[in-house]
PDB file of C-alpha atoms in Angstrom:
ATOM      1  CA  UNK A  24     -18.965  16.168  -8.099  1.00 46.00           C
ATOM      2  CA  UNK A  25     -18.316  19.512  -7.444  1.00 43.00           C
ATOM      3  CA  UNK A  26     -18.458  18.363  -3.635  1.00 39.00           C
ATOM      4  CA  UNK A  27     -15.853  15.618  -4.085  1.00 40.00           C
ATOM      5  CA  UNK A  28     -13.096  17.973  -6.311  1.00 42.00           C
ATOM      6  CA  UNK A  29     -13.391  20.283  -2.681  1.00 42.00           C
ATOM      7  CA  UNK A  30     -12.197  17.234  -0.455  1.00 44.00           C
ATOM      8  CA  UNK A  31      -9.522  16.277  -3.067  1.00 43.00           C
ATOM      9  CA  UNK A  32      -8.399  19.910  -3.157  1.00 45.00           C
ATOM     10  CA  UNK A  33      -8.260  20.413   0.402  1.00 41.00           C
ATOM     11  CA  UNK A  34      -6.405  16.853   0.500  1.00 44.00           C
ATOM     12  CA  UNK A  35      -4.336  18.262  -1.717  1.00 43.00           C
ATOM     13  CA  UNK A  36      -3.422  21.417  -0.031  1.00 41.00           C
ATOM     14  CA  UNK A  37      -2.890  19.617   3.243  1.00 44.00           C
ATOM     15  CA  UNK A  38      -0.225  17.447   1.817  1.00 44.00           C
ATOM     16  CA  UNK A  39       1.739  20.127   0.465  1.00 43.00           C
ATOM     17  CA  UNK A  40       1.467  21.908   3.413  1.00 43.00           C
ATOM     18  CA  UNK A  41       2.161  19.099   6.181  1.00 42.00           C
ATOM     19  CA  UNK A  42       5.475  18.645   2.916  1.00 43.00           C
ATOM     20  CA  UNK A  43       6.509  22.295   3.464  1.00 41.00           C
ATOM     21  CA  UNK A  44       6.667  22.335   7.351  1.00 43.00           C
ATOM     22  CA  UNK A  45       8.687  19.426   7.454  1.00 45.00           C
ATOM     23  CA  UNK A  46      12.064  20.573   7.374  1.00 51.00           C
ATOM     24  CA  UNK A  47      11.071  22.438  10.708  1.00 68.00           C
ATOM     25  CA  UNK A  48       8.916  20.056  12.395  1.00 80.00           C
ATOM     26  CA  UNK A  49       7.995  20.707  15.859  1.00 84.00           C
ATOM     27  CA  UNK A  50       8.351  16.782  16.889  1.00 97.00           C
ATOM     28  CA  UNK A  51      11.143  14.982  19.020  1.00 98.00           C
ATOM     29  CA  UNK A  52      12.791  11.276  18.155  1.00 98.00           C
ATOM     30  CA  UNK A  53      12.057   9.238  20.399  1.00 98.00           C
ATOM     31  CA  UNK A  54      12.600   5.868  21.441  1.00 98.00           C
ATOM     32  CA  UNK A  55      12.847   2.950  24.446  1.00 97.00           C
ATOM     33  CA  UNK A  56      15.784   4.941  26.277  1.00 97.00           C
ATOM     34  CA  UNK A  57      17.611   8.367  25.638  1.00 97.00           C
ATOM     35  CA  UNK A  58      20.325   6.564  24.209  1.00 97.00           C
ATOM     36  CA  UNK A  59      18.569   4.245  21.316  1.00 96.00           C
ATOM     37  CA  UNK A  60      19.925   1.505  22.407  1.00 94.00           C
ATOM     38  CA  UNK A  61      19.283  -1.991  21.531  1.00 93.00           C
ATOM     39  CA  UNK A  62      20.644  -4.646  18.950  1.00 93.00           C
ATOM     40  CA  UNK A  63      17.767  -6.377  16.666  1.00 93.00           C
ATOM     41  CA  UNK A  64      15.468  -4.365  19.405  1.00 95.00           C
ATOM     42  CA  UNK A  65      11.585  -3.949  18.270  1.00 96.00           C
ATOM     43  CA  UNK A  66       9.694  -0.935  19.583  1.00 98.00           C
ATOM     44  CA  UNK A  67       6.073  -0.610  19.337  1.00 98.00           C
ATOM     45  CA  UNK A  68       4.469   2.334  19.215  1.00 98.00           C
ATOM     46  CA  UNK A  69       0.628   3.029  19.640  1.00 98.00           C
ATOM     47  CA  UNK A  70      -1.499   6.572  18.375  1.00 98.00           C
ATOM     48  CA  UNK A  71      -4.741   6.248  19.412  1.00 98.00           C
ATOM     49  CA  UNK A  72      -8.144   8.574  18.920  1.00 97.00           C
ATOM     50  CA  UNK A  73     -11.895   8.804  19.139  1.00 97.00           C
ATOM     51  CA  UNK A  74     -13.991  10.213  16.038  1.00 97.00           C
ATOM     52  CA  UNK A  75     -17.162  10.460  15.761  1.00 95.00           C
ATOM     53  CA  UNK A  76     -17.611  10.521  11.701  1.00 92.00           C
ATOM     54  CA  UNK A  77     -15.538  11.022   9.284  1.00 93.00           C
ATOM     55  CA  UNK A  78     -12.128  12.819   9.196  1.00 95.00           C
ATOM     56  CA  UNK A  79     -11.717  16.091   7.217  1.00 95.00           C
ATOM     57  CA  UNK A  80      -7.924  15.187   6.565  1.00 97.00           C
ATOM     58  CA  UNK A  81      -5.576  12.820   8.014  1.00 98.00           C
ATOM     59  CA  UNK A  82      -1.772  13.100   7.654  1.00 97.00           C
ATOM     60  CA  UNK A  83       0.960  11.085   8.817  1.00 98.00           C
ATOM     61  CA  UNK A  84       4.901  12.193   8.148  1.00 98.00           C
ATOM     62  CA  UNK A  85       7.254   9.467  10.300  1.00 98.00           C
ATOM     63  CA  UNK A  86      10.833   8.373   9.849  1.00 98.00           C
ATOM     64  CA  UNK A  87      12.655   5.220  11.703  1.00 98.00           C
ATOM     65  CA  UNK A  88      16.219   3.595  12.168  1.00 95.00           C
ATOM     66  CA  UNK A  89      16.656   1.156  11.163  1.00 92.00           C
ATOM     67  CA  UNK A  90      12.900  -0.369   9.346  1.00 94.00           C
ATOM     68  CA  UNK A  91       9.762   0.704  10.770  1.00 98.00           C
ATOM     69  CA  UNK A  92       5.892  -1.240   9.629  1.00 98.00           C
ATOM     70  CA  UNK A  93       2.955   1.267   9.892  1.00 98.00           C
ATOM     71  CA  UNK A  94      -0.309  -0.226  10.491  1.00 98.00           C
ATOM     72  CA  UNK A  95      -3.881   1.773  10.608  1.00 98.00           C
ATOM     73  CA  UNK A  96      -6.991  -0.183  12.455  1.00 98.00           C
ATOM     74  CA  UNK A  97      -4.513  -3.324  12.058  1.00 98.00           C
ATOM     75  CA  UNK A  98      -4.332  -2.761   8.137  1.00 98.00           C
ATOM     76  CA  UNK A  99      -0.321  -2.838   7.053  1.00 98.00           C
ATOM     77  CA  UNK A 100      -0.096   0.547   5.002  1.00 98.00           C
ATOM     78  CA  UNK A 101       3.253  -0.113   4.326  1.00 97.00           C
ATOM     79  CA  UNK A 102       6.966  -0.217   5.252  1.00 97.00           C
ATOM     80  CA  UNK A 103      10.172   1.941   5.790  1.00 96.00           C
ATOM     81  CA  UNK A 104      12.572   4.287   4.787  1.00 96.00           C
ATOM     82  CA  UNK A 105      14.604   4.222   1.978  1.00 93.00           C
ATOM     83  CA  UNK A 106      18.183   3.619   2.202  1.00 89.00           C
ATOM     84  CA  UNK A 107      19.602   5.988   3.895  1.00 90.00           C
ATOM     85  CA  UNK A 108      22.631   7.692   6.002  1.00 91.00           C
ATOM     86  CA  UNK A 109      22.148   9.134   9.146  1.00 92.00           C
ATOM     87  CA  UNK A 110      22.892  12.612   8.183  1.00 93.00           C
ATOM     88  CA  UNK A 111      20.598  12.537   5.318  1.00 94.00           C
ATOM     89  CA  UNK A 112      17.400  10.767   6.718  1.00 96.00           C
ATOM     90  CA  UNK A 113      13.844  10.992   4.280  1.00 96.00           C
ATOM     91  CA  UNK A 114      10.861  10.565   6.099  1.00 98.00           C
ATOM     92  CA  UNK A 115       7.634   8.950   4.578  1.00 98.00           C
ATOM     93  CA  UNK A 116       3.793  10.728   4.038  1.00 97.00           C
ATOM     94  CA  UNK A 117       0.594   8.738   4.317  1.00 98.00           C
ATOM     95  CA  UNK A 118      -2.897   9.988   3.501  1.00 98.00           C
ATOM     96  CA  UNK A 119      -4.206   7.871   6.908  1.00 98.00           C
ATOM     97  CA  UNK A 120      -7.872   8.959   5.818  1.00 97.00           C
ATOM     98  CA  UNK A 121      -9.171   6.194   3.721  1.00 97.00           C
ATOM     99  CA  UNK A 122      -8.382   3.997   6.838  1.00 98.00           C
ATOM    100  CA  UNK A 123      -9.881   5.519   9.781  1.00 98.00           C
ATOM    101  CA  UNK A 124     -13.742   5.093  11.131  1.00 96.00           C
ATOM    102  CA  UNK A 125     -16.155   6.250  13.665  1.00 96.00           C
ATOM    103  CA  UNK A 126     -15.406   5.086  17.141  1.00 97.00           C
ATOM    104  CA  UNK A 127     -11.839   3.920  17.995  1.00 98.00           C
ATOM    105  CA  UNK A 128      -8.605   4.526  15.860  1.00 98.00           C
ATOM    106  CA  UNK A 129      -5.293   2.892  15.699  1.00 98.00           C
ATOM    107  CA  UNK A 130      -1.750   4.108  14.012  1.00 98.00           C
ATOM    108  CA  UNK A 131       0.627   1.697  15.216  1.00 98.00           C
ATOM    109  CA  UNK A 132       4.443   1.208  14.211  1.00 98.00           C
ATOM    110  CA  UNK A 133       6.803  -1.440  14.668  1.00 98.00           C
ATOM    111  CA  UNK A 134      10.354   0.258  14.641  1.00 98.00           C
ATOM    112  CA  UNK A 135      12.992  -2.807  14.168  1.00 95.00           C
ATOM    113  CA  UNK A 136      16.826  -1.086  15.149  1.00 95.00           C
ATOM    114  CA  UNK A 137      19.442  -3.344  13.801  1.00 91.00           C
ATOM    115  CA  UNK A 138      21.544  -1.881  16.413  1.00 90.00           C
ATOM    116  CA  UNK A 139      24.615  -3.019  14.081  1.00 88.00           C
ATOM    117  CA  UNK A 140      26.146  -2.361  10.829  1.00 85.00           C
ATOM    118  CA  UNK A 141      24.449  -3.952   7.453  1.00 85.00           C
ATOM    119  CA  UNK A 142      24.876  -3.139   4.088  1.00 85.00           C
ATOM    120  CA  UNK A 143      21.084  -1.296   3.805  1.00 79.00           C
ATOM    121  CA  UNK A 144      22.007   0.966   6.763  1.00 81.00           C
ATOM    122  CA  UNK A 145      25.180   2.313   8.650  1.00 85.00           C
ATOM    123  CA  UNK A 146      25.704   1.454  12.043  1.00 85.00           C
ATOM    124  CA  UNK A 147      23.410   3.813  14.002  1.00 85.00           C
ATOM    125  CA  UNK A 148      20.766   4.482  17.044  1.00 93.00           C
ATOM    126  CA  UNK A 149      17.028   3.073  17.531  1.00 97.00           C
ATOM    127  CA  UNK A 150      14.687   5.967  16.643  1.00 98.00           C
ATOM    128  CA  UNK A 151      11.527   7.570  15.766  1.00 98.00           C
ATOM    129  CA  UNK A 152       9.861  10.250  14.952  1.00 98.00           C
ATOM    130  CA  UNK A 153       6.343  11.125  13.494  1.00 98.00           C
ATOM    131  CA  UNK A 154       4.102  14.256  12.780  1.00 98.00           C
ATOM    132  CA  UNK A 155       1.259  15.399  11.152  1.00 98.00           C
ATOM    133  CA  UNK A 156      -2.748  15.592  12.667  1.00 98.00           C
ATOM    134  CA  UNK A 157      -6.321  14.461  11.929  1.00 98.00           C
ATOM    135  CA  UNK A 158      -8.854  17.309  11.410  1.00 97.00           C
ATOM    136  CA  UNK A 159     -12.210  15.920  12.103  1.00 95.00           C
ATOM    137  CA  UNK A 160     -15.421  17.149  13.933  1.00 93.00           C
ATOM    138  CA  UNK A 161     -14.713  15.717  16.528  1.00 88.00           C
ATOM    139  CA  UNK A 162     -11.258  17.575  17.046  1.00 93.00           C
ATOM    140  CA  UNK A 163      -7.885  17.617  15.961  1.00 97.00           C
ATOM    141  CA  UNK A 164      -5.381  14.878  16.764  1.00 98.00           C
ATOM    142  CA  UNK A 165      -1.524  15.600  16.747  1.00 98.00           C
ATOM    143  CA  UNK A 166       0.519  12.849  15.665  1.00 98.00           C
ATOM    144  CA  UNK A 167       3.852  14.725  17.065  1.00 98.00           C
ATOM    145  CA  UNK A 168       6.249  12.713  19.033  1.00 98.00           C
ATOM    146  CA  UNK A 169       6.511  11.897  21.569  1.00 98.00           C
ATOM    147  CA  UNK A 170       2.779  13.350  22.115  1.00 98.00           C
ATOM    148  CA  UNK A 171       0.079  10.994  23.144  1.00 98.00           C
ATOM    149  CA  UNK A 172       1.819   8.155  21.650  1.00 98.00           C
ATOM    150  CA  UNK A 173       2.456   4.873  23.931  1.00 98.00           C
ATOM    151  CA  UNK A 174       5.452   2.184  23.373  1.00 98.00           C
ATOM    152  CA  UNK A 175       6.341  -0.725  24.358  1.00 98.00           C
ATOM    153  CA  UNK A 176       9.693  -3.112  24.206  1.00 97.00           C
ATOM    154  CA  UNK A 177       8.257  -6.723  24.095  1.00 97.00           C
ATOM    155  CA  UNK A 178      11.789  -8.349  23.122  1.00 96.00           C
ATOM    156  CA  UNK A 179      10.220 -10.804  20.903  1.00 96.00           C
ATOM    157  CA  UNK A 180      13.700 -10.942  18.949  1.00 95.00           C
ATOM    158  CA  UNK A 181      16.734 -12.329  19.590  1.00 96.00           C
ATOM    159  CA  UNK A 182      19.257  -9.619  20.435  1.00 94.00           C
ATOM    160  CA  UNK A 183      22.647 -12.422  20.090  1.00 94.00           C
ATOM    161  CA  UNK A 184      21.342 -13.969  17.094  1.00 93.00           C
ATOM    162  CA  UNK A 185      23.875 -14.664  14.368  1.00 92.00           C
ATOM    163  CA  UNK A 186      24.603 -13.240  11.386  1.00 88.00           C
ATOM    164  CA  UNK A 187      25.120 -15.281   7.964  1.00 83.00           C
ATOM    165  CA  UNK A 188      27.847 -12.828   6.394  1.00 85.00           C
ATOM    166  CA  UNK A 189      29.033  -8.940   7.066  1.00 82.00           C
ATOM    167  CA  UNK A 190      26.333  -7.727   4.814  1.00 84.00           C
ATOM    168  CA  UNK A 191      23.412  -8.750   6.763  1.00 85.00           C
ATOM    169  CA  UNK A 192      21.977  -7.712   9.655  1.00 83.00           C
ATOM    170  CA  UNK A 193      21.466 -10.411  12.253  1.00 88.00           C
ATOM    171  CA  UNK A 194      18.528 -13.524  11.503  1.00 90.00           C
ATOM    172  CA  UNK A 195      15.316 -12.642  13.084  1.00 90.00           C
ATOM    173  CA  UNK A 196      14.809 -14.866  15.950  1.00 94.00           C
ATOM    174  CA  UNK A 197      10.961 -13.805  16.837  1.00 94.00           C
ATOM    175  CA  UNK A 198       9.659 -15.515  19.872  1.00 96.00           C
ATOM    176  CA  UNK A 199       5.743 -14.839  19.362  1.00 94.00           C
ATOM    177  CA  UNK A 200       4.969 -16.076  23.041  1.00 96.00           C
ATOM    178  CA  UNK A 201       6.378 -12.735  23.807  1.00 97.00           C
ATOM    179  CA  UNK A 202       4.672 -10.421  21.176  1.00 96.00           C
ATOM    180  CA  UNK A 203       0.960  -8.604  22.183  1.00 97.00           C
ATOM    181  CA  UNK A 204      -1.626 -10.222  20.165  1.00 97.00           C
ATOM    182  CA  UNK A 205      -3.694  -7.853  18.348  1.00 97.00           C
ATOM    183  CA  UNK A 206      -1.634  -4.785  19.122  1.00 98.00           C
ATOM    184  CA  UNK A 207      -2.040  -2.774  16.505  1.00 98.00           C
ATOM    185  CA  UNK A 208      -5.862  -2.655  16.559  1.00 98.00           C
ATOM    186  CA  UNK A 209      -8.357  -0.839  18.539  1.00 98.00           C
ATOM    187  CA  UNK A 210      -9.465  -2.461  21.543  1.00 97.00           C
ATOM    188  CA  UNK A 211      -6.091  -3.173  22.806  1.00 98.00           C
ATOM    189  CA  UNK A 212      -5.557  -2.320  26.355  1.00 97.00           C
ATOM    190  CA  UNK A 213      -2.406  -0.713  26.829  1.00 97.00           C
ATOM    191  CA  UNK A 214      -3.060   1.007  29.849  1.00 97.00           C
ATOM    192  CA  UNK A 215       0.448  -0.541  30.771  1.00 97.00           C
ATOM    193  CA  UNK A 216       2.478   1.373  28.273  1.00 98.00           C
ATOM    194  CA  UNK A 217       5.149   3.584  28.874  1.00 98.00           C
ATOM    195  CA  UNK A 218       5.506   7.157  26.716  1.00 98.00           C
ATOM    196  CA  UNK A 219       7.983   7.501  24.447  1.00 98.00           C
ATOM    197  CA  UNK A 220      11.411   8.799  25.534  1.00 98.00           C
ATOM    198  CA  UNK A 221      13.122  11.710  23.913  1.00 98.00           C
ATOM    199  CA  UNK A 222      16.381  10.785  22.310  1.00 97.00           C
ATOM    200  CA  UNK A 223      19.300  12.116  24.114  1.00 97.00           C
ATOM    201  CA  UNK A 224      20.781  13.560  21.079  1.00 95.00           C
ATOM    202  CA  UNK A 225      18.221  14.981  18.470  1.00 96.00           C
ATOM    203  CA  UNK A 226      21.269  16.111  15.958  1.00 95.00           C
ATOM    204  CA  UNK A 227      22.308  12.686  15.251  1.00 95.00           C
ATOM    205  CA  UNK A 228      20.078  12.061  12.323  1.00 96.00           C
ATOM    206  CA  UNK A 229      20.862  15.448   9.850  1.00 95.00           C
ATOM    207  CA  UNK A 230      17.784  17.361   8.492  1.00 95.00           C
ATOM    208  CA  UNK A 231      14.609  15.064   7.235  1.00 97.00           C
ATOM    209  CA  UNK A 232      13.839  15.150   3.783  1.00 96.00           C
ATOM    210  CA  UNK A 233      10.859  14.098   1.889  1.00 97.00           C
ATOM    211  CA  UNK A 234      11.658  10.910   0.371  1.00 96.00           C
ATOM    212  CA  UNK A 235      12.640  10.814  -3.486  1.00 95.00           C
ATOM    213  CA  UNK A 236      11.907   7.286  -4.712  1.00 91.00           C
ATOM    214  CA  UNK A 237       8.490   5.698  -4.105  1.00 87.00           C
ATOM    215  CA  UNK A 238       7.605   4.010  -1.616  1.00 83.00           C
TER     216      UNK A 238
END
């Protein structure tokens, strides 16, 4: 018992820590191109790590424009942000702990940029940025961008599709044929990714927050 109110301690500690750093995080936003640019363009980007037992703590802080999906192993954790403007961004925190294992590990994010103007975001830039580590025996693994993260543009969506009215984005034409299969799990070779690329301007999203409605 005594043993188990330790790790939730320490959890505890590391959160608030990883919280109060996070106004002056070290990381970059990144994306396909300096610009961001891209209309309905999907990004993926791969985190990848050896451990061999279990991890000590695992954090993950990450932000995206337009929607981003966050996957662990291949498990959906969840999706992302919160309404937002670009000069007030909030970033997202996930305890990735629960999730990892021995052997091969996979945090994986599909950034979607509308690349347009809808009525859940303004018009704006692809981008994304992530921080936080795993402390493990085996090491500790940075989760900084653009880091040891690898992307990948597969155009699986249709970047003329139509839109049904001026307060939607465009439909989401997705062309499978053209998506990896099994991407966001371990064993994936993607020897053939590129690294990320460092936006060309990091001011144009204002000062991340954490975010104030759940998730």
């Amino acid at each position: 018992m005594m043993v188990m109110m330790k790790r939730m301690n320490l959890a505890l500690l590391a959160i608030v820590s990883f919280t109060l750093q996070a106004q002056d995080h070290p990381a970059s936003f990144v994306w396909k191109d300096p610009a961001g640019s891209g209309r309905q363009e999907v990004v993926l980007f791969r985190r990848t790590f050896q451990l061999t037992g279990n991890a000590d703590t695992a954090f993950l802080n990450l932000f995206a424009d337009s929607r981003y999906h966050l996957y662990v192993n291949g498990i959906h954790l969840n999706f992302g942000p919160s309404r937002f403007y670009p000069e007030g961004p909030q970033y997202d925190s996930y305890d990735l702990a629960p999730y990892l294992r021995r052997g091969e590990n996979v945090v994986a994010v599909e950034v979607l940029s509308n690349g347009t103007l809808t009525f859940q975001v303004p018009l704006s830039k692809g981008g994304f940025v992530a921080w936080g580590e795993v402390r493990s025996p085996s090491g500790r693994f940075s989760f900084e961008t653009p880091g040891e993260w690898k992307m990948w543009a597969p155009g699986a969506y249709d970047a003329d599709a139509l839109r049904f009215s001026f307060a939607c984005g465009p439909m989401e034409i997705f062309d499978g044929r053209k998506q990896p299969l099994r991407w966001n799990r371990p064993g994936f070779d993607d020897s053939r990714w590129s690294s990320p690329v460092s936006h060309s301007d990091q001011e144009y999203w204002g000062r991340l927050t954490p975010r104030i409605i759940p998730a």
